[in-house]
Short mmCIF file of C-alpha atoms and ligand atoms in Angstrom, two decimals:
data_model
loop_
_atom_site.label_atom_id
_atom_site.label_comp_id
_atom_site.label_asym_id
_atom_site.label_seq_id
_atom_site.Cartn_x
_atom_site.Cartn_y
_atom_site.Cartn_z
CA MET A 1 0.00 0.00 0.00
CA LYS A 2 1.18 3.48 -0.87
CA LEU A 3 1.29 6.05 1.91
CA THR A 4 1.47 9.67 0.83
CA THR A 5 0.72 13.20 1.95
CA PHE A 6 -1.56 15.76 0.32
CA GLU A 7 -1.14 19.46 0.98
CA GLY A 8 -4.12 20.75 -1.00
CA ALA A 9 -7.51 21.78 0.35
CA VAL A 10 -9.67 19.02 1.91
CA THR A 11 -12.39 19.74 -0.59
CA GLU A 12 -9.94 18.85 -3.35
CA PHE A 13 -8.85 15.45 -2.09
CA GLY A 14 -9.91 13.28 -5.00
CA GLY A 15 -9.61 9.75 -3.56
CA GLY A 16 -12.78 7.79 -2.80
CA LEU A 17 -13.20 8.12 0.95
CA LEU A 18 -12.28 11.16 3.03
CA VAL A 19 -12.04 10.63 6.80
CA LEU A 20 -12.05 13.60 9.18
CA GLY A 21 -11.10 13.29 12.84
CA ARG A 22 -12.55 15.37 15.66
CA HIS A 23 -11.75 15.28 19.38
CA SER A 24 -14.44 15.01 22.09
CA GLU A 25 -16.30 18.24 22.65
CA ALA A 26 -14.09 20.10 20.13
CA GLU A 27 -15.62 22.67 17.80
CA ALA A 28 -16.01 21.78 14.14
CA SER A 29 -12.57 22.09 12.52
CA THR A 30 -11.79 24.34 9.58
CA ALA A 31 -11.57 21.19 7.45
CA GLU A 32 -15.09 20.17 8.50
CA LYS A 33 -16.40 23.68 7.86
CA ALA A 34 -14.85 23.77 4.39
CA ILE A 35 -16.52 20.46 3.52
CA ASP A 36 -19.82 21.56 5.05
CA ASP A 37 -19.80 24.81 3.05
CA ALA A 38 -19.02 22.94 -0.17
CA LEU A 39 -21.92 20.55 0.55
CA GLY A 40 -24.40 23.28 1.37
CA GLY A 41 -24.62 22.41 5.08
CA ALA A 42 -25.24 18.65 4.61
CA LEU A 43 -22.43 17.62 6.96
CA SER A 44 -23.46 19.87 9.86
CA ALA A 45 -27.06 18.71 9.42
CA ALA A 46 -25.96 15.07 9.75
CA ILE A 47 -23.79 15.95 12.77
CA GLU A 48 -26.78 17.60 14.42
CA ARG A 49 -29.12 14.73 13.60
CA LEU A 50 -26.71 12.07 14.93
CA ARG A 51 -25.59 14.18 17.93
CA PHE A 52 -21.96 13.68 16.94
CA LYS A 53 -19.68 14.90 19.74
CA GLY A 54 -16.30 13.47 18.71
CA LYS A 55 -16.43 10.64 21.24
CA SER A 56 -13.94 7.88 20.50
CA ARG A 57 -15.17 5.87 17.47
CA GLN A 58 -18.42 7.87 17.14
CA ARG A 59 -19.15 8.30 13.43
CA VAL A 60 -21.10 10.19 10.79
CA THR A 61 -20.98 9.00 7.18
CA LEU A 62 -22.18 10.92 4.18
CA ASP A 63 -22.26 9.94 0.53
CA VAL A 64 -21.72 12.97 -1.66
CA ALA A 65 -22.36 13.56 -5.33
CA GLY A 66 -20.31 16.58 -6.28
CA GLY A 67 -19.42 19.69 -4.31
CA ILE A 68 -16.16 18.11 -3.14
CA ALA A 69 -13.75 15.80 -4.93
CA ALA A 70 -14.21 12.80 -2.58
CA SER A 71 -17.19 10.45 -2.95
CA ARG A 72 -17.86 9.73 0.69
CA VAL A 73 -17.06 11.52 3.94
CA LEU A 74 -16.60 9.82 7.29
CA LEU A 75 -16.42 12.00 10.36
CA LEU A 76 -14.82 9.88 13.08
CA GLY A 77 -14.47 10.64 16.79
CA LEU A 78 -10.92 10.76 18.18
CA GLY A 79 -11.90 10.91 21.85
CA ASP A 80 -9.77 12.86 24.34
CA THR A 81 -7.41 15.52 23.09
CA ASP A 82 -4.47 13.72 24.69
CA CYS A 83 -5.26 10.67 22.57
CA ASP A 84 -2.48 8.15 22.93
CA ALA A 85 -0.63 6.05 20.39
CA MET A 86 -3.20 3.27 20.59
CA ALA A 87 -6.16 5.62 20.02
CA LEU A 88 -4.44 7.12 16.97
CA ARG A 89 -3.72 3.70 15.47
CA ASP A 90 -7.34 2.70 16.14
CA PHE A 91 -8.55 5.84 14.35
CA ALA A 92 -6.42 5.16 11.26
CA ALA A 93 -7.37 1.49 11.20
CA LEU A 94 -11.08 2.33 11.39
CA ALA A 95 -10.60 4.72 8.45
CA VAL A 96 -9.09 1.87 6.45
CA ASP A 97 -11.86 -0.49 7.59
CA GLU A 98 -14.48 1.89 6.25
CA ALA A 99 -12.62 2.19 2.95
CA ILE A 100 -12.48 -1.58 2.57
CA ALA A 101 -16.09 -2.06 3.66
CA SER A 102 -17.31 0.55 1.18
CA ARG A 103 -14.88 -0.65 -1.51
CA PHE A 104 -12.91 2.51 -2.09
CA GLU A 105 -9.37 1.84 -3.19
CA THR A 106 -8.02 5.01 -1.70
CA VAL A 107 -8.60 6.81 1.57
CA GLY A 108 -7.68 10.32 2.69
CA ILE A 109 -7.22 11.05 6.38
CA TRP A 110 -7.44 14.46 8.00
CA LEU A 111 -7.02 15.04 11.74
CA PRO A 112 -5.85 17.88 13.97
CA GLU A 113 -2.04 18.01 14.26
CA ALA A 114 -1.71 15.39 11.57
CA GLU A 115 2.00 15.95 11.15
CA THR A 116 2.73 15.20 14.83
CA HIS A 117 0.68 12.01 14.65
CA ALA A 118 1.95 10.80 11.27
CA GLN A 119 3.86 7.80 12.68
CA GLN A 120 0.88 6.35 14.54
CA ILE A 121 -1.39 7.00 11.55
CA GLY A 122 1.05 5.20 9.24
CA ALA A 123 1.18 2.24 11.61
CA GLY A 124 -2.61 2.19 12.09
CA VAL A 125 -3.29 2.17 8.34
CA VAL A 126 -0.99 -0.81 7.76
CA LEU A 127 -2.33 -2.67 10.81
CA GLY A 128 -5.95 -1.99 9.84
CA ALA A 129 -5.39 -3.37 6.34
CA TYR A 130 -4.07 -6.72 7.65
CA ARG A 131 -6.12 -9.85 7.01
CA PHE A 132 -5.08 -13.47 7.51
CA ASP A 133 -6.53 -14.96 4.34
CA GLN A 134 -3.56 -16.65 2.64
CA LEU A 135 -4.95 -20.11 3.37
CA LYS A 136 -8.46 -19.41 2.06
CA SER A 137 -9.52 -20.13 -1.52
CA VAL A 138 -10.59 -17.09 -3.50
CA ASP A 139 -14.36 -16.74 -3.75
CA PRO A 140 -15.12 -15.64 -7.34
CA GLU A 141 -18.38 -14.05 -6.14
CA ASN A 142 -16.59 -12.00 -3.54
CA PRO A 143 -12.97 -11.45 -4.58
CA LYS A 144 -10.54 -10.05 -2.06
CA PHE A 145 -10.57 -6.26 -1.88
CA GLU A 146 -7.48 -4.31 -0.93
CA ILE A 147 -6.92 -0.60 -0.68
CA SER A 148 -4.04 0.66 -2.78
CA ALA A 149 -3.24 3.99 -1.15
CA ALA A 150 -3.76 6.01 2.02
CA THR A 151 -3.12 9.75 2.04
CA LEU A 152 -2.55 11.90 5.07
CA LEU A 153 -3.79 15.43 4.53
CA ALA A 154 -0.71 17.10 5.97
CA PRO A 155 2.44 18.94 4.90
CA ALA A 156 4.95 16.85 2.92
CA ALA A 157 7.21 16.86 6.00
CA ALA A 158 4.84 14.30 7.55
CA GLN A 159 6.06 11.68 5.06
CA ALA A 160 9.00 10.59 7.25
CA GLY A 161 6.69 9.81 10.18
CA LEU A 162 4.29 7.94 7.91
CA ASP A 163 7.13 5.80 6.58
CA ILE A 164 8.40 4.90 10.06
CA GLY A 165 4.86 4.02 11.10
CA ALA A 166 4.35 1.87 8.01
CA ALA A 167 7.62 0.01 8.71
CA LEU A 168 6.44 -0.66 12.27
CA GLY A 169 3.05 -1.80 10.99
CA GLU A 170 4.76 -4.25 8.61
CA ALA A 171 6.89 -5.55 11.50
CA VAL A 172 3.79 -6.18 13.62
CA ASN A 173 2.08 -7.80 10.65
CA LEU A 174 5.00 -10.21 10.23
CA ALA A 175 4.54 -11.28 13.86
CA ARG A 176 0.78 -11.60 13.29
CA GLU A 177 1.29 -13.74 10.19
CA LEU A 178 3.68 -16.14 11.95
CA VAL A 179 1.31 -16.55 14.90
CA ASN A 180 -1.75 -16.98 12.68
CA GLU A 181 -0.10 -19.74 10.69
CA PRO A 182 -0.97 -23.16 12.10
CA ALA A 183 1.70 -25.51 13.43
CA ASN A 184 1.80 -27.56 10.24
CA VAL A 185 2.86 -24.41 8.38
CA CYS A 186 4.81 -22.46 10.99
CA THR A 187 7.44 -24.97 12.07
CA PRO A 188 10.66 -24.20 13.95
CA GLU A 189 12.43 -24.28 10.57
CA ARG A 190 9.98 -21.67 9.23
CA LEU A 191 10.98 -19.33 12.08
CA ALA A 192 14.66 -20.04 11.38
CA GLN A 193 14.13 -19.17 7.72
CA VAL A 194 12.59 -15.81 8.64
CA ALA A 195 15.74 -15.08 10.66
CA ARG A 196 17.99 -16.19 7.77
CA ASP A 197 16.05 -13.95 5.38
CA LEU A 198 16.61 -10.96 7.66
CA ALA A 199 20.30 -11.88 7.80
CA GLU A 200 20.65 -11.29 4.04
CA ASP A 201 21.35 -7.75 5.22
CA PRO A 202 25.08 -7.23 5.95
CA CYS A 203 24.35 -5.67 9.37
CA PHE A 204 22.87 -9.01 10.51
CA THR A 205 24.40 -12.38 11.31
CA VAL A 206 22.52 -15.56 12.08
CA LYS A 207 23.28 -18.85 13.77
CA VAL A 208 20.79 -21.72 13.67
CA LEU A 209 21.26 -24.95 15.62
CA GLY A 210 19.39 -28.18 14.81
CA ARG A 211 18.55 -31.13 17.04
CA ASP A 212 22.03 -32.69 17.15
CA GLU A 213 23.77 -29.36 17.76
CA ILE A 214 21.32 -28.38 20.48
CA ARG A 215 22.04 -31.70 22.17
CA ALA A 216 25.81 -31.32 21.71
CA GLU A 217 25.65 -27.81 23.16
CA GLY A 218 23.99 -29.26 26.29
CA MET A 219 20.72 -27.37 26.06
CA GLY A 220 18.90 -29.95 28.18
CA GLY A 221 15.65 -27.99 28.41
CA ILE A 222 15.16 -27.66 24.66
CA VAL A 223 16.29 -31.26 24.09
CA ALA A 224 13.72 -32.60 26.55
CA VAL A 225 10.75 -30.52 25.41
CA SER A 226 11.40 -31.27 21.71
CA GLN A 227 12.17 -34.99 21.97
CA GLY A 228 8.60 -36.27 21.62
CA ALA A 229 8.03 -34.44 18.34
CA ALA A 230 8.87 -35.51 14.79
CA VAL A 231 9.48 -31.90 13.77
CA PRO A 232 13.07 -30.93 14.61
CA PRO A 233 13.78 -28.05 17.01
CA ARG A 234 15.70 -24.91 16.16
CA PHE A 235 17.79 -22.62 18.33
CA ILE A 236 18.06 -19.28 16.55
CA HIS A 237 20.46 -16.44 17.31
CA LEU A 238 20.15 -13.36 15.10
CA THR A 239 22.43 -10.37 15.71
CA TYR A 240 22.18 -6.82 14.43
CA ILE A 241 25.23 -4.60 14.73
CA PRO A 242 24.90 -1.05 13.40
CA GLU A 243 27.31 -0.09 10.64
CA GLY A 244 30.72 0.65 12.13
CA GLY A 245 29.49 -0.38 15.60
CA THR A 246 30.10 -3.24 18.04
CA ASP A 247 27.81 -5.44 20.12
CA GLU A 248 28.73 -3.55 23.28
CA ASN A 249 25.70 -2.50 25.36
CA ALA A 250 23.42 -4.58 23.16
CA ILE A 251 19.78 -5.19 23.93
CA CYS A 252 18.93 -8.88 23.95
CA LEU A 253 15.44 -10.10 22.99
CA VAL A 254 14.43 -13.68 23.78
CA GLY A 255 11.27 -15.41 22.50
CA LYS A 256 9.40 -18.60 23.36
CA GLY A 257 8.83 -20.45 20.11
CA LEU A 258 6.58 -23.43 20.84
CA THR A 259 5.02 -24.02 17.44
CA PHE A 260 2.46 -26.26 19.15
CA ASP A 261 1.90 -27.05 22.80
CA SER A 262 -0.17 -30.20 23.32
CA GLY A 263 1.01 -30.26 26.92
CA GLY A 264 3.09 -33.38 26.24
CA LEU A 265 2.40 -36.39 28.49
CA SER A 266 0.70 -34.00 30.96
CA ILE A 267 -1.67 -33.54 28.03
CA LYS A 268 -4.03 -30.59 27.78
CA PRO A 269 -7.81 -31.10 27.64
CA ALA A 270 -9.18 -31.22 24.06
CA LYS A 271 -11.12 -28.01 24.64
CA GLY A 272 -8.66 -25.20 24.18
CA MET A 273 -5.79 -27.31 22.87
CA GLU A 274 -6.55 -26.17 19.32
CA GLU A 275 -5.48 -22.68 20.33
CA MET A 276 -1.96 -23.77 21.18
CA TYR A 277 -0.56 -23.03 17.72
CA ILE A 278 -0.12 -19.50 19.10
CA ASP A 279 2.49 -20.64 21.62
CA MET A 280 5.27 -19.14 19.52
CA GLY A 281 3.88 -15.61 20.01
CA GLY A 282 7.00 -14.54 21.91
CA SER A 283 9.29 -15.62 19.10
CA ALA A 284 7.06 -13.94 16.53
CA ALA A 285 7.28 -10.70 18.52
CA VAL A 286 11.08 -10.73 18.67
CA LEU A 287 11.32 -11.60 14.95
CA GLY A 288 8.89 -8.74 14.25
CA ALA A 289 11.08 -6.41 16.32
CA MET A 290 14.12 -7.50 14.27
CA LYS A 291 12.22 -6.70 11.09
CA ALA A 292 11.62 -3.21 12.47
CA VAL A 293 15.34 -3.02 13.26
CA SER A 294 16.20 -4.02 9.69
CA SER A 295 13.94 -1.27 8.30
CA LEU A 296 14.77 1.49 10.76
CA ARG A 297 18.45 0.74 11.46
CA PRO A 298 18.97 1.97 15.02
CA ASN A 299 22.48 2.77 16.23
CA VAL A 300 22.36 0.18 19.03
CA ALA A 301 23.20 -3.50 18.72
CA VAL A 302 20.39 -6.02 19.18
CA HIS A 303 20.56 -9.76 19.79
CA MET A 304 17.55 -11.98 19.21
CA ILE A 305 17.33 -15.50 20.57
CA VAL A 306 14.53 -17.94 19.86
CA GLY A 307 14.13 -21.45 21.22
CA SER A 308 11.66 -23.22 18.98
CA CYS A 309 10.16 -26.70 19.06
CA GLU A 310 6.89 -28.60 19.45
CA ASN A 311 5.67 -30.06 22.73
CA ALA A 312 4.23 -33.34 21.43
CA VAL A 313 3.13 -36.71 22.71
CA GLY A 314 5.31 -39.53 21.40
CA ALA A 315 7.28 -42.58 22.38
CA ASP A 316 10.24 -40.33 23.12
CA SER A 317 8.34 -37.63 25.01
CA TYR A 318 9.95 -36.38 28.19
CA ARG A 319 8.17 -37.51 31.32
CA PRO A 320 6.89 -36.02 34.56
CA SER A 321 9.64 -37.14 37.01
CA ASP A 322 12.49 -36.73 34.52
CA ILE A 323 15.43 -34.75 35.87
CA LEU A 324 17.00 -32.49 33.25
CA THR A 325 20.46 -30.99 33.26
CA MET A 326 19.96 -27.58 31.78
CA TYR A 327 22.36 -25.54 29.62
CA SER A 328 23.42 -23.59 32.73
CA GLY A 329 24.27 -26.83 34.59
CA LYS A 330 21.33 -26.52 37.02
CA THR A 331 19.09 -29.59 37.33
CA VAL A 332 15.30 -29.46 37.03
CA GLU A 333 12.77 -32.03 38.16
CA VAL A 334 9.90 -32.13 35.67
CA LEU A 335 6.59 -32.27 37.51
CA ASN A 336 4.40 -31.22 34.60
CA THR A 337 5.39 -31.47 30.93
CA ASP A 338 2.93 -28.68 30.10
CA ALA A 339 5.17 -26.21 31.93
CA GLU A 340 7.52 -26.52 28.95
CA GLY A 341 7.99 -22.90 27.90
CA ARG A 342 10.10 -22.10 30.95
CA LEU A 343 12.40 -25.06 30.17
CA VAL A 344 13.02 -23.81 26.64
CA LEU A 345 13.42 -20.21 27.78
CA ALA A 346 15.80 -21.18 30.58
CA ASP A 347 18.37 -22.41 28.06
CA CYS A 348 17.82 -19.33 25.89
CA LEU A 349 18.30 -17.04 28.89
CA HIS A 350 21.51 -18.76 29.91
CA TYR A 351 22.82 -18.34 26.36
CA ALA A 352 21.64 -14.69 26.40
CA GLN A 353 23.45 -13.74 29.61
CA ASN A 354 26.67 -15.25 28.19
CA LEU A 355 26.52 -12.54 25.52
CA LYS A 356 26.84 -9.90 28.27
CA PRO A 357 24.14 -7.59 26.92
CA ARG A 358 23.01 -4.41 28.66
CA GLY A 359 19.68 -6.03 29.36
CA ILE A 360 17.48 -8.97 28.39
CA VAL A 361 13.75 -8.91 27.64
CA ASP A 362 12.02 -12.23 27.14
CA LEU A 363 8.53 -12.59 25.70
CA ALA A 364 6.42 -15.69 26.11
CA THR A 365 2.89 -17.02 26.04
CA LEU A 366 3.92 -18.57 29.32
CA THR A 367 0.97 -19.06 31.66
CA GLY A 368 -2.80 -19.25 31.72
CA ALA A 369 -2.40 -17.82 35.22
CA CYS A 370 -1.26 -14.49 33.79
CA MET A 371 -4.49 -14.27 31.77
CA ILE A 372 -6.47 -15.03 34.91
CA ALA A 373 -4.62 -12.26 36.75
CA LEU A 374 -4.65 -9.51 34.12
CA GLY A 375 -7.28 -10.45 31.53
CA PRO A 376 -6.81 -10.71 27.80
CA TYR A 377 -5.50 -7.22 26.99
CA THR A 378 -2.55 -6.73 29.33
CA THR A 379 0.96 -8.14 29.34
CA GLY A 380 2.42 -9.21 32.69
CA ALA A 381 5.86 -7.72 33.40
CA PHE A 382 8.34 -9.19 35.91
CA SER A 383 11.81 -8.09 36.95
CA ASP A 384 14.24 -7.68 39.82
CA ASP A 385 15.96 -4.72 38.17
CA GLU A 386 14.24 -1.39 38.80
CA THR A 387 16.10 0.55 36.11
CA TRP A 388 15.61 -1.99 33.36
CA ILE A 389 11.91 -2.58 34.06
CA GLY A 390 11.49 1.19 34.23
CA GLU A 391 12.80 1.41 30.67
CA VAL A 392 10.58 -1.43 29.47
CA LEU A 393 7.43 -0.02 31.09
CA ALA A 394 8.18 3.41 29.62
CA ALA A 395 8.62 1.80 26.20
CA GLY A 396 5.20 0.16 26.58
CA GLU A 397 3.72 3.55 27.43
CA THR A 398 5.25 5.19 24.34
CA ALA A 399 4.14 2.32 22.15
CA GLY A 400 0.58 2.29 23.50
CA GLU A 401 0.73 -1.35 24.62
CA LYS A 402 -0.58 -2.26 28.08
CA LEU A 403 1.99 -3.66 30.52
CA TRP A 404 1.42 -4.31 34.21
CA ARG A 405 4.11 -5.27 36.68
CA LEU A 406 3.56 -8.25 38.98
CA PRO A 407 5.73 -8.90 42.05
CA LEU A 408 8.45 -11.55 42.32
CA ASP A 409 7.42 -12.36 45.89
CA PRO A 410 10.32 -14.31 47.52
CA LYS A 411 7.79 -16.31 49.57
CA LEU A 412 6.40 -17.79 46.36
CA ALA A 413 9.86 -18.69 45.04
CA ASP A 414 10.11 -21.42 47.68
CA GLY A 415 7.36 -23.21 45.81
CA LEU A 416 9.90 -24.32 43.19
CA LYS A 417 11.99 -26.30 45.71
CA SER A 418 12.69 -29.89 44.71
CA LYS A 419 13.64 -32.91 46.80
CA ARG A 420 15.41 -34.59 43.90
CA ALA A 421 16.97 -31.75 41.88
CA ASP A 422 17.93 -28.07 42.18
CA ILE A 423 14.40 -26.88 41.35
CA THR A 424 11.12 -28.17 39.89
CA ASN A 425 9.37 -26.77 36.84
CA LEU A 426 6.04 -26.43 38.65
CA GLY A 427 5.01 -24.03 41.41
CA PRO A 428 1.95 -24.25 43.66
CA ARG A 429 -1.49 -23.45 42.23
CA TRP A 430 -1.68 -19.82 43.35
CA GLY A 431 0.56 -17.22 41.73
CA GLY A 432 1.37 -19.39 38.72
CA ALA A 433 2.50 -16.48 36.53
CA ILE A 434 4.88 -15.35 39.25
CA THR A 435 6.47 -18.73 39.97
CA ALA A 436 6.94 -19.22 36.22
CA ALA A 437 8.85 -15.92 36.15
CA GLN A 438 10.83 -16.97 39.22
CA PHE A 439 11.81 -20.18 37.46
CA LEU A 440 13.24 -18.06 34.62
CA GLN A 441 15.02 -15.85 37.15
CA HIS A 442 17.23 -18.84 38.03
CA PHE A 443 18.77 -18.70 34.55
CA LYS A 444 19.30 -15.01 33.78
CA GLY A 445 22.56 -14.74 35.72
CA GLU A 446 23.57 -11.24 36.82
CA THR A 447 22.18 -9.53 33.72
CA PRO A 448 19.30 -7.04 34.01
CA TRP A 449 16.23 -8.94 32.82
CA VAL A 450 12.53 -8.38 32.23
CA HIS A 451 10.07 -11.18 31.52
CA LEU A 452 6.88 -10.33 29.61
CA ASP A 453 4.05 -12.88 29.78
CA ILE A 454 1.91 -12.26 26.69
CA ALA A 455 -0.44 -15.28 27.05
CA GLY A 456 -3.44 -12.90 27.26
CA PRO A 457 -2.88 -10.27 24.59
CA ALA A 458 -1.21 -12.52 21.97
CA ILE A 459 -4.55 -13.16 20.29
CA ALA A 460 -7.86 -11.32 20.02
CA ASP A 461 -11.29 -12.86 19.60
CA LYS A 462 -12.63 -9.99 17.47
CA ASN A 463 -11.62 -6.98 15.40
CA ASP A 464 -11.21 -3.93 17.61
CA GLY A 465 -9.68 -0.74 16.18
CA HIS A 466 -6.21 -1.58 14.88
CA ILE A 467 -6.46 -5.09 16.39
CA ARG A 468 -7.55 -7.73 13.88
CA VAL A 469 -9.18 -10.97 14.98
CA GLY A 470 -6.50 -13.60 15.64
CA ALA A 471 -2.88 -12.77 16.31
CA THR A 472 -2.20 -9.24 17.55
CA GLY A 473 1.59 -9.06 17.13
CA VAL A 474 1.73 -7.75 20.71
CA GLY A 475 5.18 -6.79 21.96
CA VAL A 476 6.73 -5.67 18.67
CA LEU A 477 5.93 -1.98 19.20
CA THR A 478 7.09 -2.00 22.83
CA LEU A 479 10.37 -3.64 21.81
CA TRP A 480 10.90 -1.11 19.05
CA SER A 481 10.24 1.79 21.47
CA LEU A 482 12.76 0.25 23.89
CA ILE A 483 15.41 0.02 21.16
CA ASP A 484 14.56 3.48 19.85
CA ALA A 485 14.91 5.02 23.33
CA ALA A 486 18.29 3.31 23.80
CA GLN A 487 19.76 5.00 20.72
CA ALA A 488 22.65 7.24 21.58
N1 BES O 1 1.43 -22.28 26.55
C1 BES O 1 0.88 -22.46 27.84
C2 BES O 1 0.33 -21.17 28.44
C3 BES O 1 -0.85 -20.56 27.74
C4 BES O 1 -2.13 -20.82 28.17
C5 BES O 1 -0.66 -19.67 26.70
C6 BES O 1 -3.20 -20.23 27.53
C7 BES O 1 -1.73 -19.08 26.06
C8 BES O 1 -3.01 -19.35 26.48
C9 BES O 1 1.94 -22.99 28.82
O1 BES O 1 2.94 -23.77 28.25
C10 BES O 1 1.22 -23.84 29.81
O2 BES O 1 0.71 -24.84 29.43
N2 BES O 1 1.22 -23.38 31.03
C11 BES O 1 0.57 -24.07 32.08
C12 BES O 1 1.53 -24.09 33.25
C13 BES O 1 1.13 -25.04 34.33
C14 BES O 1 1.27 -26.48 33.87
C15 BES O 1 2.04 -24.77 35.50
C16 BES O 1 -0.69 -23.31 32.43
O3 BES O 1 -0.71 -22.09 32.33
O4 BES O 1 -1.69 -23.94 32.76
ZN1 ZN O 2 2.39 -25.84 28.17
ZN1 ZN O 3 3.32 -23.42 26.20
#
């Protein structure tokens, strides 16, 4: 899709649909007045009739035949004047939605302070246009409709912001696509190939380990979780070093990449198991963030580590009671094979801290308990480093993604004690998201670390603003904001 700016008068925007934004309780803008005058008062009459007040997502639509160059006008509420990144993306996505629904190939967007908001509008347009329909046959009666261009009615200087936003939107959409793909399509090798493709760029290097190498390296957690599956595991390390730079003070992103989680021998109930193709949402988020890095080329180094495999039931499946020797040398008594993500991540975190980065952020669809605690829209954040979590929470704020910190209560950590090994992989029933994080804490060494549990927000059950039904790509924008803020 082409993203452009248009500096002419609103009445002269010649694309199909023209969308105008207005904040709650704000007066009609000059843009609105110009349209209303050209239409002989038809817009203000509709506003009056529908009691439009600019509330978030409130709308007035008007088909026009002449008077202005556009064919249809949508007046769309922006809500509060301090509308945040998320509200702006929602606004742009709803504009695109309307264009698609009414089959206009082009959409023009006008809003107050458009130039300041160009980045979020660019992202929202790209996110709103996303559909997961690759695996559907084309219906000749109802062929797929795509919009070809979105135009921000703003000075040409807004183009740079639009382009950054579009790059971020594409990065989120990559994460969405990988999560939406089922496990028979998105295999560990598929994730490795995405990393290799990014590494075509000379600023990137990639290392991919297969089953034998993972075993030889001593990554006992990944070996155990993957051993019941026919599909081979992959350990993926992708590095970005800015031109002329080093990997000093790098940020290290780690992602859980379970392409399917059946639960293993501690098998999950049939109801709900079908959702477990999304259990690589953490790895999709870190790959998405690396795509943003490849487009936007920050001047900080970034490492990305993904541990990817399938948790399957098979003759070789690991068992409850097995004692694993992890990559770090610690031993773990397996009490539940469905608590597999932490075993895979533990080896990734040990590898990550060996790289001596400035800080680690891991993302994982780790626990149902985190969804119980925070609901489906909020990511759980955990850390024992005040400075590093401060940076991550601030990045979430900038990005307009919801993060909420949960405590690493030392009393709960005792729940991981084992009689037969150093620790177990299963805590007591209460505080399950916290004990999962505390398990990870055993493997992060001395490095500043934040764990983000995205089990809730990784998927959405319906379209909602810039969120499309299915995978959300959550985490990508927060990670980009973190990297962006770390730039010297
Ligand atoms: N992948 C699941 C967590 C999950 C649940 C993600 C729902 C997304 C939606 C994880 O591997 C898991 O099975 N966790 C168990 C842990 C338990 C056995 C300690 C859980 O949350 O029930
Ligand atoms: Zn599991
Ligand atoms: Zn899992």
